[in-house]
Coordinates of C-alpha atoms in Angstrom, one line a residue:
K1 CA -15.5 16.4 -0.1
M2 CA -13.6 15.8 3.6
S3 CA -15.6 14.3 6.4
V4 CA -17.9 16.2 8.9
V5 CA -19.6 14.3 12.1
W6 CA -21.8 15.8 14.0
S7 CA -22.3 15.3 17.8
Y8 CA -24.3 16.0 20.1
W9 CA -23.5 15.6 24.7
D10 CA -26.0 12.7 25.2
I11 CA -26.6 13.4 29.2
S12 CA -27.9 9.6 29.5
K13 CA -24.5 8.4 28.5
N14 CA -22.1 10.6 29.7
G15 CA -21.1 10.9 26.1
W16 CA -21.7 12.1 22.9
K17 CA -23.7 10.8 20.2
V18 CA -23.3 11.5 16.1
Y19 CA -26.9 11.8 14.9
K20 CA -28.1 10.4 12.1
S21 CA -27.6 11.1 8.6
S22 CA -29.9 13.6 7.2
T23 CA -29.2 16.0 10.4
T24 CA -26.0 15.8 9.1
K25 CA -26.6 16.8 6.1
R26 CA -29.0 19.6 6.8
L27 CA -26.9 20.7 10.1
E28 CA -23.8 21.1 7.8
S29 CA -25.7 23.1 5.0
C30 CA -26.8 25.0 7.2
Y31 CA -23.1 26.5 9.4
L32 CA -21.6 26.2 4.9
T33 CA -24.5 29.3 4.2
N34 CA -23.9 30.8 8.0
V35 CA -27.8 29.7 8.9
P36 CA -27.7 30.6 12.8
K37 CA -30.0 27.6 13.3
C38 CA -31.0 24.7 12.1
K39 CA -34.1 22.5 12.9
I40 CA -32.6 19.0 14.3
D41 CA -36.6 17.6 15.4
G42 CA -39.9 18.0 16.7
E43 CA -38.6 19.2 19.6
H44 CA -35.5 20.0 19.1
F45 CA -33.1 23.3 16.4
A46 CA -29.6 23.8 16.7
D47 CA -27.7 27.2 17.5
L48 CA -25.3 26.7 15.2
V49 CA -24.1 30.5 16.7
H50 CA -23.1 29.2 20.1
M51 CA -23.2 25.4 19.3
F52 CA -26.1 24.3 21.4
Q53 CA -28.8 22.2 20.9
R54 CA -32.2 23.7 22.4
N55 CA -35.4 22.9 23.2
N56 CA -38.0 25.0 20.6
L57 CA -40.9 25.2 23.8
D58 CA -38.0 26.1 26.6
T59 CA -34.8 27.2 24.8
S60 CA -32.4 27.5 27.7
I61 CA -32.2 23.9 28.1
R62 CA -29.8 22.6 26.3
V63 CA -27.3 20.5 25.7
S64 CA -23.8 21.2 23.6
I65 CA -22.9 20.4 20.1
K66 CA -19.8 19.3 17.8
R67 CA -18.5 19.7 15.3
E68 CA -15.5 17.0 13.2
E69 CA -14.1 17.7 9.7
L70 CA -12.3 14.1 9.4
H71 CA -9.5 13.6 7.4
P72 CA -9.0 10.4 7.6
A73 CA -5.9 10.4 4.6
D74 CA -3.8 12.6 6.9
S75 CA -1.0 9.6 7.6
F76 CA -0.9 8.6 3.7
V77 CA 1.1 10.4 1.7
F78 CA 0.3 9.4 -1.9
Y79 CA 2.5 9.1 -5.1
L80 CA 0.4 8.9 -8.3
T81 CA 1.9 7.3 -11.9
G82 CA 0.1 7.8 -14.9
S83 CA -3.1 10.2 -15.8
V84 CA -4.1 10.0 -12.1
N85 CA -1.5 13.1 -12.0
S86 CA -3.7 14.8 -12.5
T87 CA -4.7 18.2 -10.4
D88 CA -7.5 17.7 -9.3
N89 CA -6.5 14.3 -7.7
I90 CA -3.7 17.0 -6.2
E91 CA -6.3 18.6 -4.2
Y92 CA -9.6 15.9 -3.6
I93 CA -6.7 14.6 -1.7
S94 CA -5.5 17.6 -0.8
D95 CA -8.9 18.5 0.9
G96 CA -8.9 15.1 2.9
G97 CA -5.5 16.2 5.0
G98 CA -3.0 13.4 2.6
L99 CA 0.0 14.4 0.9
V100 CA 1.0 13.6 -1.9
A101 CA 4.5 13.6 -3.4
S102 CA 6.5 14.3 -6.2
F103 CA 9.7 11.9 -6.3
L104 CA 8.1 8.5 -4.9
T105 CA 10.7 8.2 -1.4
S106 CA 10.1 5.6 1.8
R107 CA 7.8 8.4 3.1
V108 CA 5.7 7.2 0.6
T109 CA 2.3 4.9 1.6
H110 CA 0.6 4.5 -1.4
V111 CA 1.0 4.6 -4.7
I112 CA -2.1 4.9 -7.0
C113 CA -1.7 3.8 -10.9
K114 CA -4.6 3.0 -13.0
E115 CA -4.2 -1.3 -14.6
E116 CA -4.1 1.3 -18.1
D117 CA -1.2 2.8 -16.5
I118 CA 1.0 -0.5 -16.0
P119 CA 2.8 -1.4 -19.0
S120 CA 4.4 2.9 -18.8
C121 CA 5.1 2.6 -15.8
Q122 CA 6.9 -0.1 -14.9
D123 CA 10.0 1.7 -13.3
V124 CA 7.8 2.8 -10.0
I125 CA 6.0 -0.4 -9.5
Q126 CA 9.4 -2.5 -9.5
G127 CA 10.3 0.8 -6.8
A128 CA 7.2 0.9 -5.0
I129 CA 7.5 -2.9 -4.2
S130 CA 10.7 -3.8 -4.0
M131 CA 10.1 -1.0 -1.2
D132 CA 7.4 -2.6 0.7
I133 CA 4.9 0.2 -0.5
P134 CA 1.9 -1.1 -1.8
V135 CA 1.1 -0.3 -5.6
V136 CA -3.9 0.4 -5.2
N137 CA -5.9 1.7 -8.0
E138 CA -7.3 5.8 -8.4
N139 CA -10.4 3.9 -6.1
F140 CA -8.3 3.7 -3.3
I141 CA -8.7 7.9 -3.1
L142 CA -11.5 8.2 -3.3
D143 CA -12.7 5.6 -1.5
C144 CA -10.6 6.8 1.6
Q145 CA -12.2 9.9 1.3
K146 CA -15.8 7.9 2.6
V147 CA -14.6 6.4 5.2
V148 CA -14.6 7.7 9.0
R149 CA -11.1 6.7 9.7
S150 CA -8.5 5.3 7.0
D151 CA -7.7 2.0 9.2
Q152 CA -11.1 1.3 7.9
L153 CA -10.2 0.2 4.2
D154 CA -8.9 -2.5 3.2
V155 CA -5.8 -2.1 1.0
K156 CA -5.7 -6.1 -0.6
E157 CA -8.6 -4.6 -1.4
Y158 CA -7.2 -2.1 -3.7
L159 CA -3.9 -4.2 -5.2
V160 CA -2.8 -3.8 -8.7
D161 CA -2.3 -6.8 -10.6
C162 CA 1.7 -5.3 -11.4
T163 CA 2.9 -7.9 -13.0
G164 CA 1.3 -6.9 -17.1
N165 CA 5.1 -6.1 -18.3
T166 CA 8.5 -7.5 -17.4
V167 CA 11.8 -5.5 -17.0
R168 CA 13.4 -4.4 -19.7
I169 CA 18.0 -7.0 -18.5
T170 CA 19.4 -9.1 -21.1
E171 CA 21.4 -11.1 -18.1
S172 CA 20.3 -14.7 -17.2
Y173 CA 18.1 -14.4 -14.4
F174 CA 19.4 -17.7 -12.8
K175 CA 22.3 -15.4 -11.1
S176 CA 23.8 -16.5 -7.5
R177 CA 21.1 -14.1 -5.6
T178 CA 18.3 -12.5 -7.7
K179 CA 15.2 -11.3 -6.6
W180 CA 11.4 -11.9 -8.2
I181 CA 8.0 -8.9 -7.8
G182 CA 4.5 -8.8 -8.4
I183 CA 0.8 -11.3 -6.1
L184 CA -0.3 -14.3 -5.2
K185 CA -4.2 -14.1 -5.6
N186 CA -6.9 -16.4 -4.0
G187 CA -9.5 -16.3 -6.1
S188 CA -10.0 -12.9 -6.0
A189 CA -8.1 -11.6 -3.7
M190 CA -4.7 -10.7 -4.3
E191 CA -1.5 -9.7 -2.1
H192 CA 2.1 -8.3 -3.6
V193 CA 4.5 -10.1 -2.7
R194 CA 8.4 -10.6 -3.0
L195 CA 10.3 -14.0 -4.0
N196 CA 14.0 -13.6 -3.0
I197 CA 15.9 -16.7 -4.6
H198 CA 19.7 -17.5 -3.9
F199 CA 21.2 -20.6 -6.3
K200 CA 23.3 -24.1 -4.6
D201 CA 25.5 -23.3 -8.2
D202 CA 25.3 -21.8 -11.7
T203 CA 24.2 -25.7 -12.6
S204 CA 22.4 -27.4 -10.4
G205 CA 19.1 -25.5 -10.6
L206 CA 18.9 -26.0 -6.6
F207 CA 18.1 -22.5 -4.7
W208 CA 16.8 -21.3 -1.9
G209 CA 14.7 -17.9 0.3
D210 CA 12.4 -16.7 1.4
L211 CA 8.3 -15.1 -0.2
K212 CA 7.8 -12.1 1.8
Y213 CA 3.9 -10.6 2.2
I214 CA 4.5 -6.6 1.3
N215 CA 0.8 -5.4 2.6
N216 CA 0.1 -8.3 5.9
A217 CA 0.1 -6.4 8.5
S218 CA 2.1 -9.2 10.4
H219 CA 5.0 -8.8 7.8
L220 CA 5.0 -12.7 7.1
K221 CA 7.9 -13.7 5.7
S222 CA 8.3 -17.8 4.6
R223 CA 11.0 -19.5 3.5
V224 CA 11.4 -21.4 -0.4
T225 CA 13.5 -24.3 -1.7
G226 CA 13.1 -26.0 -5.1
H227 CA 14.7 -26.1 -8.1
V228 CA 14.5 -25.0 -11.9
E229 CA 15.2 -27.3 -14.6
E230 CA 15.4 -26.0 -18.3
S231 CA 11.9 -23.5 -18.1
A232 CA 10.6 -25.6 -15.7
I233 CA 10.6 -24.1 -11.3
H234 CA 9.1 -26.7 -8.5
F235 CA 9.3 -24.8 -4.8
R236 CA 7.6 -25.2 -1.3
E237 CA 6.1 -22.2 -0.1
M238 CA 7.1 -23.9 4.5
F239 CA 6.1 -21.3 7.4
H240 CA 6.5 -22.5 11.1
S241 CA 6.6 -26.2 10.1
E242 CA 6.4 -28.9 7.6
D243 CA 3.3 -29.3 8.5
M244 CA 2.2 -25.1 6.9
A245 CA 3.6 -25.4 3.6
R246 CA 2.3 -25.7 -0.5
D247 CA 4.2 -26.9 -3.4
F248 CA 3.7 -24.8 -6.1
K249 CA 4.7 -26.2 -9.9
G250 CA 5.5 -23.5 -13.4
L251 CA 7.3 -22.1 -16.0
C252 CA 9.8 -19.9 -16.5
N253 CA 8.7 -17.2 -19.2
N254 CA 10.9 -14.3 -20.7
R255 CA 12.0 -13.8 -17.3
S256 CA 8.4 -13.9 -15.7
L257 CA 6.9 -17.3 -13.6
V258 CA 3.9 -17.9 -13.3
C259 CA 3.7 -21.0 -10.9
Q260 CA -0.1 -22.6 -9.2
S261 CA -0.7 -24.7 -5.5
D262 CA -3.9 -26.2 -4.9
T263 CA -5.4 -23.0 -4.6
F264 CA -2.9 -20.2 -5.1
T265 CA -1.5 -18.3 -7.8
L266 CA 2.0 -17.0 -7.7
K267 CA 2.3 -13.9 -10.9
L268 CA 6.2 -12.9 -10.2
F269 CA 8.7 -10.5 -12.4
Y270 CA 12.2 -10.4 -12.2
Y271 CA 13.0 -7.2 -9.9
C272 CA 16.1 -5.0 -11.0
K273 CA 16.5 -1.4 -10.8
L274 CA 16.9 0.4 -13.9
S275 CA 19.1 3.2 -12.4
R276 CA 20.3 5.2 -9.2
K277 CA 18.8 8.7 -8.2
G278 CA 21.9 11.2 -9.4
L279 CA 24.2 8.0 -11.5
P280 CA 21.7 6.7 -14.0
F281 CA 24.6 5.0 -15.9
L282 CA 25.3 3.3 -12.5
K283 CA 23.7 0.1 -14.3
P284 CA 22.2 -3.2 -14.4
G285 CA 23.9 -4.6 -17.4
S286 CA 26.1 -1.5 -18.1
V287 CA 30.3 -3.5 -18.4
W288 CA 33.3 -0.8 -17.3
N289 CA 36.5 -1.6 -17.9
G290 CA 39.6 -0.9 -16.4
T291 CA 43.1 -0.5 -15.9
I292 CA 45.8 -1.4 -12.3
K293 CA 48.7 1.5 -13.2
K294 CA 47.3 2.4 -16.8
E295 CA 48.0 -1.9 -16.9
N296 CA 46.6 -5.5 -15.7
P297 CA 43.2 -4.6 -17.6
F298 CA 39.3 -6.2 -16.2
S299 CA 36.5 -5.4 -16.7
M300 CA 32.7 -5.3 -14.9
Q301 CA 29.6 -6.3 -15.6
L302 CA 27.2 -5.5 -12.7
Q303 CA 23.7 -6.8 -12.0
A304 CA 21.2 -6.1 -9.2
E305 CA 20.3 -5.6 -5.2
D306 CA 18.2 -4.2 -3.0
K307 CA 21.5 -1.4 -1.5
S308 CA 24.2 -2.5 -3.7
L309 CA 25.5 -3.8 -6.9
I310 CA 26.4 -6.7 -7.7
G311 CA 28.5 -8.6 -10.9
T312 CA 30.7 -9.6 -11.7
F313 CA 35.1 -7.9 -12.1
V314 CA 36.9 -10.5 -14.9
W315 CA 40.5 -9.7 -15.7
D316 CA 41.7 -10.2 -19.0
N317 CA 41.2 -14.3 -19.8
Q318 CA 40.7 -15.6 -16.7
Q319 CA 38.0 -16.4 -14.9
P320 CA 34.6 -14.1 -13.5
I321 CA 34.7 -13.5 -10.0
D322 CA 32.3 -11.4 -8.0
I323 CA 31.8 -9.1 -6.0
E324 CA 30.0 -7.1 -4.9
C325 CA 30.1 -2.7 -4.7
K326 CA 28.8 -0.2 -2.1
I327 CA 28.1 3.0 -3.8
N328 CA 28.0 6.0 -1.1
K329 CA 27.3 9.2 -2.7
Q330 CA 29.9 9.7 -5.1
S331 CA 32.1 6.8 -3.7
I332 CA 32.3 3.1 -4.5
E333 CA 34.0 0.5 -2.6
F334 CA 34.4 -2.8 -3.8
E335 CA 37.0 -6.4 -3.6
A336 CA 37.9 -8.5 -5.9
M337 CA 40.8 -10.9 -6.0
D338 CA 43.7 -10.9 -7.7
I339 CA 45.6 -13.1 -10.4
E340 CA 47.0 -14.7 -7.9
N341 CA 44.1 -14.6 -5.8
I342 CA 45.0 -12.7 -3.0
P343 CA 42.3 -9.9 -1.5
I344 CA 42.4 -6.6 -4.0
H345 CA 40.3 -3.8 -2.5
F346 CA 38.8 -0.8 -3.9
N347 CA 37.9 2.7 -2.7
G348 CA 37.2 5.6 -6.3
V349 CA 35.5 8.2 -7.1
I350 CA 32.9 8.9 -9.8
N351 CA 33.1 11.7 -11.9
K352 CA 29.5 12.4 -13.2
T353 CA 30.8 14.1 -15.9
D354 CA 32.8 11.6 -18.6
Q355 CA 31.3 8.9 -16.0
S356 CA 34.2 7.4 -15.3
I357 CA 35.8 6.1 -11.4
I358 CA 39.7 6.7 -10.5
G359 CA 40.2 5.5 -7.3
Q360 CA 43.5 3.7 -5.1
S361 CA 43.9 -0.7 -5.5
T362 CA 45.5 -1.4 -2.3
V363 CA 46.7 -4.3 -1.6
G364 CA 48.3 -6.1 2.0
G365 CA 50.5 -2.7 2.3
T366 CA 50.6 -1.7 -2.0
S367 CA 48.8 0.4 -3.1
L368 CA 48.3 1.7 -6.1
P369 CA 46.4 4.1 -8.9
F370 CA 42.9 2.7 -11.1
S371 CA 40.7 4.4 -14.1
I372 CA 37.2 2.7 -15.4
Q373 CA 35.3 3.6 -17.8
I374 CA 32.2 2.7 -18.1
Q375 CA 31.4 1.3 -22.3

């Protein structure tokens, strides 16, 4: 299962030279079965006890030989999804020097997923792409054991089309800040990409943002500007100048985007973190009802963002206010405006048992207790 290379010292070149494939197989077979000698050619044999290549007629004429177990996957940490997550695959990866992670963390280098498992593994796929981790098919496991170095594999050849299913959320997906994840295709070539959009307001449909090429070695990122009108979307992707630009046109349907340029097809779906580890009830789309000093009722509704939760804060019968919640372990912090447009700071502790939050709200130098219940 692992790559093995047999070499001998080439005196004329003052360096190691790899034996041809048939000789390597013969040497490896003798080595594994504890055979002390192995034929190299008509003039030489291998002394596998002392690791020399010797001359048949004069055994004192010798050069060193060596056996190397190469682990091309020793820099990889895999996360296996769906039917790929099997004992056989875990053992195969371990034999090649790779690691298999039990959880999707920043240490994971590749997520392995079969095409048929994509609809049932959307949560993992979305999380991986948001962390710039390539999602590749099961052939990557097999092929990384067949090369001498891991950099001989082009990850783009193994990327899966992860747009087979869209995210399950209830809010409108045209908000002030949204994130879309998917693929960019040019013929059979494919890239995983992430589109960040900032809408100018709720009515014009104008937006700007950036398109990041996740699996590009140079971490390529382009700028985008465009607009949405009903179900149609149009935007221009720009690199270093207007001369390096391409226009995309397409449709928005069921929280997904399918756009086309002259030669490229872009397929994206709305990205949303469905829950936070350890705090599954703090999820986008959840509604929180709260009060300050057991009066002044308010409610909150959340969306998703990279390292926080964004959403709206509404006093009773007032206009919604945009907020951003910073969550650190069991604490939560955010700022809103009171009904007189004065900033009010909230700092509280999350109780996982009854799914509530209690803390202090501060306006100026005055602190008042607040409580929130997850609806």
